[in-house]
Amino acid sequence: MPDQPPLASFNGVVASDLRDVTSDPAALESRGWWAVVADFEGGVRCARFGDTRPAPAIRPHRWRGPRPGSWTSSLERSAYLDGVRRIREHIAAGDVYQANLCRVLSAPLPDPARADIAALADVLAAGNPAPYAGCVRLPAHGVEVATASPELYLRRRSGTVWSGPIKGTGRTEADLAEKDFTENVMIVDLVRNDLGRVCAPGSVTVPALCEVEPHPGLVHLVSTVRGELAPGAGWPELLRDTFPPGSVTGAPKSSALRIIEQLETSPRGPYCGGIGWVDADRGTGELAVGIRTFWIERDAPGGPALRFGTGAGITWGSDPHREWAETELKAARLLRVASGEARPQPDEAAPGTQAQQHV
């Protein structure tokens, strides 16, 4: 294991001086500044740091990424296409309205002893800026995560909470189809229902629905759901009643999770989980949906590996080939940046790049 001190960096703040690590989200209601990584499968790591300060504006890039052609996928193209067809069969049978189908990409680390997830986070910040970017480095606890997430899972300001589900992706706004808008509305209803379990009755609203939001290389449809926490509710109840995030599971959530377990061949880990920070002293916090996220797995069967997840929401209107292309579009730019290729321009992140041909 590399000799790297624990740290976290989010929202222009870098945290050091690790004081405590726990799997109990009730700690987020205590005191101090916490970094949070919640795996899709339910594991949670909350790390309290004693020192927080503004992050340096410019940091040297020390990241050496995998070779562009070394990425492999947990689901190859034919298996993914078959998975989309099987989800459509479940929809036809009335088992589910929508389900996310994801795959995990992996590449061996060329120099594991020097691989620093914080250095990768710096590279991502320069090559693929994102509103909820950050990293958590806890090598002794098996957590090394860097995210360039564009999606808000939960934001809390005292008793008010927001979620910003994303559904609908295209290279340009013109690529967005009716299916994308329908899917977004489905997931907004799911997120409203989830927040309704932990918020005061009648307080959950939708201030924004299906807004087009540009990001490097693509556009998303984004909605906003807001609510007021019920008396006595906090982070433990929020995570209990809303996790995993609705935008990366499906509707109904319980049925979608069963289908995901049947079709996906690799654990998602921090991908599609929750990643971010909580300031317990100020009653604030912000967790992103763990998409556009890399993590290091030191004990991978073939040796230390860098992993990255990509997926798409499947509805009755889904075309298997289009959904596969969406997973490639979401991965293309990030894989190029992480592999150290020339920084792509926004219109270069289309399917068919060298990195994508191997995923």
C-alpha positions as CSV (number, residue, x, y, z in Angstrom):
1,M,0.0,0.0,0.0
2,P,1.4,3.4,-0.9
3,D,2.4,5.7,2.0
4,Q,-0.2,8.4,1.4
5,P,-1.8,10.4,4.2
6,P,-5.6,10.4,4.5
7,L,-7.3,13.4,2.9
8,A,-10.5,14.6,1.3
9,S,-11.3,17.5,-1.1
10,F,-14.7,18.9,-2.0
11,N,-16.2,22.2,-2.8
12,G,-12.9,24.2,-2.8
13,V,-11.9,22.7,0.6
14,V,-9.1,20.2,1.3
15,A,-9.3,18.3,4.6
16,S,-6.5,16.6,6.5
17,D,-5.7,15.4,10.0
18,L,-7.9,12.3,10.1
19,R,-9.6,12.0,13.5
20,D,-12.2,9.3,13.2
21,V,-13.7,6.7,10.7
22,T,-17.0,5.0,11.2
23,S,-19.7,3.2,9.3
24,D,-22.5,4.7,11.4
25,P,-24.1,7.7,9.6
26,A,-25.4,8.9,12.9
27,A,-22.0,10.4,13.4
28,L,-22.9,13.0,10.7
29,E,-25.2,14.5,13.3
30,S,-22.4,15.0,15.9
31,R,-19.6,17.5,15.3
32,G,-16.8,18.3,12.8
33,W,-16.2,18.1,9.1
34,W,-16.8,14.7,7.5
35,A,-16.1,13.1,4.1
36,V,-18.6,10.4,3.1
37,V,-18.4,7.5,0.7
38,A,-21.4,5.2,0.5
39,D,-21.2,2.2,-1.8
40,F,-24.1,1.2,-4.0
41,E,-24.3,-2.1,-2.1
42,G,-24.8,-0.2,1.2
43,G,-21.4,0.0,2.8
44,V,-20.7,3.5,4.3
45,R,-17.5,5.2,5.3
46,C,-17.7,8.5,7.2
47,A,-14.3,10.1,8.0
48,R,-13.9,13.1,10.3
49,F,-11.0,15.4,9.6
50,G,-9.5,17.9,12.1
51,D,-8.2,20.5,9.6
52,T,-9.9,22.1,6.6
53,R,-8.6,24.9,4.5
54,P,-9.0,26.3,1.0
55,A,-7.7,24.0,-1.7
56,P,-4.8,25.3,-3.8
57,A,-5.9,26.8,-7.0
58,I,-3.2,24.9,-9.0
59,R,-1.6,21.6,-8.0
60,P,1.0,19.7,-10.0
61,H,-0.4,16.7,-11.8
62,R,1.4,13.5,-10.6
63,W,-1.0,11.0,-12.1
64,R,0.2,8.2,-14.4
65,G,-2.9,6.5,-15.8
66,P,-3.6,3.2,-17.5
67,R,-2.8,2.6,-21.2
68,P,-5.8,3.7,-23.3
69,G,-6.2,0.2,-24.8
70,S,-6.1,-1.6,-21.4
71,W,-9.7,-1.0,-20.3
72,T,-12.0,-4.0,-20.1
73,S,-15.7,-4.2,-19.3
74,S,-17.7,-6.3,-16.8
75,L,-20.4,-6.6,-19.5
76,E,-19.2,-6.8,-23.2
77,R,-21.4,-5.3,-25.9
78,S,-23.4,-8.4,-26.7
79,A,-24.1,-9.0,-23.0
80,Y,-25.2,-5.4,-22.5
81,L,-27.5,-5.5,-25.5
82,D,-29.1,-8.7,-24.2
83,G,-29.5,-7.1,-20.7
84,V,-31.4,-4.2,-22.3
85,R,-33.7,-6.6,-24.0
86,R,-34.3,-8.5,-20.8
87,I,-35.2,-5.3,-18.9
88,R,-37.7,-4.5,-21.7
89,E,-39.3,-8.0,-21.1
90,H,-39.6,-7.1,-17.4
91,I,-41.3,-3.9,-18.4
92,A,-43.7,-5.7,-20.7
93,A,-44.5,-8.1,-17.8
94,G,-45.3,-5.2,-15.5
95,D,-42.4,-5.9,-13.1
96,V,-40.8,-2.5,-13.5
97,Y,-41.2,0.8,-15.4
98,Q,-37.5,1.6,-15.7
99,A,-34.2,0.1,-14.6
100,N,-30.6,1.2,-14.8
101,L,-28.2,-1.2,-16.4
102,C,-24.5,-0.5,-15.7
103,R,-21.1,-1.9,-16.3
104,V,-17.8,-1.5,-14.6
105,L,-14.6,-0.8,-16.6
106,S,-11.3,-1.8,-15.3
107,A,-7.6,-1.3,-16.2
108,P,-4.4,-2.3,-14.4
109,L,-2.5,0.5,-12.7
110,P,0.9,0.9,-14.4
111,D,2.7,2.0,-11.2
112,P,0.5,1.0,-8.2
113,A,3.0,2.1,-5.6
114,R,2.8,5.7,-6.8
115,A,-0.8,5.8,-7.9
116,D,-2.5,8.6,-6.0
117,I,-6.2,9.1,-6.3
118,A,-5.8,12.8,-5.3
119,A,-3.6,13.3,-8.3
120,L,-6.2,11.7,-10.5
121,A,-8.8,14.1,-9.0
122,D,-6.6,17.0,-10.0
123,V,-6.3,15.7,-13.6
124,L,-10.1,15.3,-13.7
125,A,-10.7,18.8,-12.4
126,A,-8.5,20.2,-15.2
127,G,-9.8,17.9,-18.0
128,N,-13.4,17.4,-17.0
129,P,-14.7,20.1,-14.6
130,A,-17.8,19.0,-12.7
131,P,-20.0,20.7,-10.1
132,Y,-19.7,17.9,-7.5
133,A,-16.0,16.9,-8.1
134,G,-13.9,15.7,-5.3
135,C,-11.9,12.9,-3.8
136,V,-11.5,10.8,-0.6
137,R,-8.2,9.0,0.1
138,L,-8.3,6.6,3.0
139,P,-5.8,3.8,2.0
140,A,-5.9,2.0,5.4
141,H,-9.7,1.7,5.0
142,G,-9.8,0.6,1.4
143,V,-11.3,3.9,0.1
144,E,-9.6,5.7,-2.8
145,V,-12.2,7.5,-4.8
146,A,-12.1,10.5,-7.3
147,T,-15.4,11.8,-8.7
148,A,-16.3,14.2,-11.5
149,S,-20.0,13.8,-10.8
150,P,-22.4,16.2,-12.4
151,E,-25.4,15.0,-10.3
152,L,-26.6,16.1,-6.9
153,Y,-27.9,13.3,-4.7
154,L,-28.6,15.2,-1.5
155,R,-27.9,18.8,-0.4
156,R,-28.8,19.9,3.1
157,R,-29.0,23.3,4.7
158,S,-30.3,22.8,8.2
159,G,-33.8,21.4,7.7
160,T,-34.1,21.9,4.0
161,V,-32.9,19.2,1.5
162,W,-32.6,19.1,-2.2
163,S,-32.0,16.4,-4.8
164,G,-31.1,17.0,-8.5
165,P,-31.8,13.8,-10.4
166,I,-30.4,13.4,-13.9
167,K,-32.1,11.4,-16.6
168,G,-31.6,12.0,-20.3
169,T,-28.2,12.3,-22.0
170,G,-27.1,13.4,-25.5
171,R,-24.2,14.9,-27.3
172,T,-26.3,18.0,-27.9
173,E,-29.8,19.1,-26.9
174,A,-31.1,17.9,-30.3
175,D,-30.1,14.4,-29.4
176,L,-32.6,14.3,-26.5
177,A,-35.6,12.2,-27.3
178,E,-39.1,11.8,-25.9
179,K,-37.9,8.7,-24.0
180,D,-35.4,11.0,-22.1
181,F,-38.1,13.3,-20.9
182,T,-40.4,10.5,-19.9
183,E,-37.6,8.8,-18.0
184,N,-36.7,12.0,-16.1
185,V,-40.3,12.4,-15.0
186,M,-40.5,8.8,-13.8
187,I,-37.4,9.3,-11.7
188,V,-38.6,12.7,-10.3
189,D,-41.7,10.9,-9.1
190,L,-39.5,8.3,-7.4
191,V,-37.2,10.9,-5.7
192,R,-40.3,12.8,-4.5
193,N,-41.6,9.6,-3.0
194,D,-38.2,8.8,-1.3
195,L,-37.9,12.3,0.2
196,G,-41.6,12.1,1.2
197,R,-40.6,9.4,3.7
198,V,-38.3,11.7,5.6
199,C,-39.8,15.1,5.0
200,A,-42.7,16.9,6.5
201,P,-46.0,16.1,4.8
202,G,-46.8,18.5,1.9
203,S,-43.3,20.0,1.9
204,V,-41.9,18.2,-1.1
205,T,-41.9,20.2,-4.3
206,V,-40.3,20.2,-7.8
207,P,-38.9,23.7,-8.4
208,A,-37.4,22.7,-11.8
209,L,-38.3,19.9,-14.2
210,C,-36.3,18.6,-17.2
211,E,-33.9,21.5,-17.5
212,V,-31.2,21.0,-20.2
213,E,-27.8,21.3,-18.5
214,P,-24.5,21.4,-20.5
215,H,-21.4,19.4,-19.4
216,P,-18.1,18.6,-21.1
217,G,-18.9,16.6,-24.2
218,L,-22.6,16.1,-23.5
219,V,-25.9,17.5,-22.2
220,H,-28.2,16.2,-19.5
221,L,-31.8,16.7,-18.4
222,V,-31.8,17.7,-14.8
223,S,-34.7,18.3,-12.4
224,T,-34.7,19.6,-8.8
225,V,-36.7,18.2,-5.9
226,R,-36.9,20.0,-2.6
227,G,-38.3,19.2,0.9
228,E,-38.3,20.2,4.5
229,L,-37.1,17.5,6.9
230,A,-39.6,16.1,9.4
231,P,-38.8,16.9,13.1
232,G,-36.1,14.6,14.4
233,A,-34.9,13.5,10.9
234,G,-31.3,13.9,9.9
235,W,-28.6,12.2,7.8
236,P,-29.3,8.6,9.1
237,E,-32.9,8.9,8.1
238,L,-32.1,10.6,4.7
239,L,-29.7,7.8,3.8
240,R,-32.1,5.1,5.1
241,D,-35.1,6.3,3.1
242,T,-33.5,7.6,-0.2
243,F,-30.5,5.2,-0.8
244,P,-29.4,4.1,-3.4
245,P,-30.2,7.2,-5.4
246,G,-33.3,6.8,-7.5
247,S,-31.7,8.0,-10.7
248,V,-29.3,5.0,-10.8
249,T,-31.7,2.3,-9.7
250,G,-35.1,2.5,-11.4
251,A,-38.8,2.5,-10.6
252,P,-40.2,0.9,-8.6
253,K,-36.9,0.9,-6.8
254,S,-37.2,-2.5,-5.1
255,S,-38.1,-4.3,-8.4
256,A,-35.3,-2.4,-10.2
257,L,-32.7,-3.5,-7.6
258,R,-33.7,-7.1,-8.0
259,I,-33.3,-6.9,-11.8
260,I,-30.0,-5.1,-11.4
261,E,-28.7,-7.9,-9.2
262,Q,-29.7,-10.5,-11.8
263,L,-28.1,-8.8,-14.8
264,E,-25.0,-7.0,-13.6
265,T,-21.9,-9.2,-13.1
266,S,-19.7,-6.8,-11.0
267,P,-20.5,-4.9,-7.8
268,R,-20.8,-1.1,-8.4
269,G,-19.0,-0.1,-5.3
270,P,-18.8,3.7,-4.9
271,Y,-20.1,4.0,-8.5
272,C,-23.8,5.0,-8.2
273,G,-23.4,5.4,-4.5
274,G,-23.1,8.7,-2.5
275,I,-19.9,10.7,-2.3
276,G,-19.4,14.1,-0.6
277,W,-19.0,16.0,2.6
278,V,-21.0,17.0,5.7
279,D,-20.2,19.9,8.1
280,A,-22.0,18.7,11.3
281,D,-21.2,22.0,13.1
282,R,-23.0,24.1,10.5
283,G,-25.8,21.7,9.7
284,T,-24.8,21.6,6.0
285,G,-23.7,19.0,3.5
286,E,-23.6,17.9,-0.1
287,L,-23.5,14.3,-1.5
288,A,-23.2,13.6,-5.2
289,V,-24.5,10.6,-7.0
290,G,-21.3,8.6,-7.6
291,I,-21.3,8.7,-11.4
292,R,-18.3,9.7,-13.5
293,T,-16.3,8.2,-10.7
294,F,-13.0,6.4,-10.5
295,W,-11.8,4.2,-7.7
296,I,-8.7,2.2,-7.0
297,E,-9.0,-1.4,-5.9
298,R,-5.7,-2.5,-4.5
299,D,-6.7,-6.2,-3.9
300,A,-8.3,-6.8,-7.3
301,P,-7.7,-10.5,-8.5
302,G,-5.4,-9.5,-11.3
303,G,-3.5,-6.9,-9.3
304,P,-4.2,-3.3,-8.4
305,A,-6.7,-1.8,-10.8
306,L,-8.5,1.5,-11.6
307,R,-12.2,1.1,-12.0
308,F,-14.9,3.3,-13.5
309,G,-18.6,2.8,-14.0
310,T,-21.0,3.7,-16.8
311,G,-24.6,2.9,-17.5
312,A,-28.0,4.0,-18.9
313,G,-31.6,4.0,-17.8
314,I,-33.7,1.5,-19.7
315,T,-37.4,2.0,-20.5
316,W,-39.9,0.4,-22.8
317,G,-38.8,2.9,-25.5
318,S,-35.1,2.0,-25.2
319,D,-33.2,0.8,-28.2
320,P,-30.4,-1.6,-27.1
321,H,-27.8,-0.2,-29.5
322,R,-28.6,3.4,-28.5
323,E,-28.3,2.6,-24.8
324,W,-24.9,1.0,-25.4
325,A,-23.8,4.1,-27.3
326,E,-24.9,6.2,-24.3
327,T,-22.7,4.2,-21.9
328,E,-19.8,4.8,-24.3
329,L,-20.5,8.5,-24.6
330,K,-20.5,8.9,-20.8
331,A,-17.2,7.1,-20.5
332,A,-15.2,8.4,-23.5
333,R,-14.0,11.7,-22.2
334,L,-13.3,10.5,-18.7
335,L,-11.3,7.5,-19.8
336,R,-9.2,9.7,-22.1
337,V,-8.4,12.1,-19.4
338,A,-7.6,9.4,-16.9
339,S,-5.4,7.6,-19.4
340,G,-3.4,10.7,-20.0
341,E,-4.4,11.3,-23.6
342,A,-4.6,14.8,-25.0
343,R,-7.4,16.7,-23.4
344,P,-10.4,16.3,-25.7
345,Q,-12.6,19.1,-26.8
346,P,-16.3,18.8,-26.0
347,D,-17.2,17.6,-29.5
348,E,-14.6,14.9,-29.4
349,A,-16.3,12.8,-26.7
350,A,-18.3,10.7,-29.2
351,P,-18.5,6.9,-29.4
352,G,-15.6,5.4,-31.4
353,T,-12.6,6.9,-29.6
354,Q,-9.6,4.7,-29.0
355,A,-10.6,4.2,-25.3
356,Q,-14.1,3.2,-26.2
357,Q,-13.2,0.6,-28.6
358,H,-11.9,-1.5,-25.7
359,V,-14.9,-1.1,-23.4
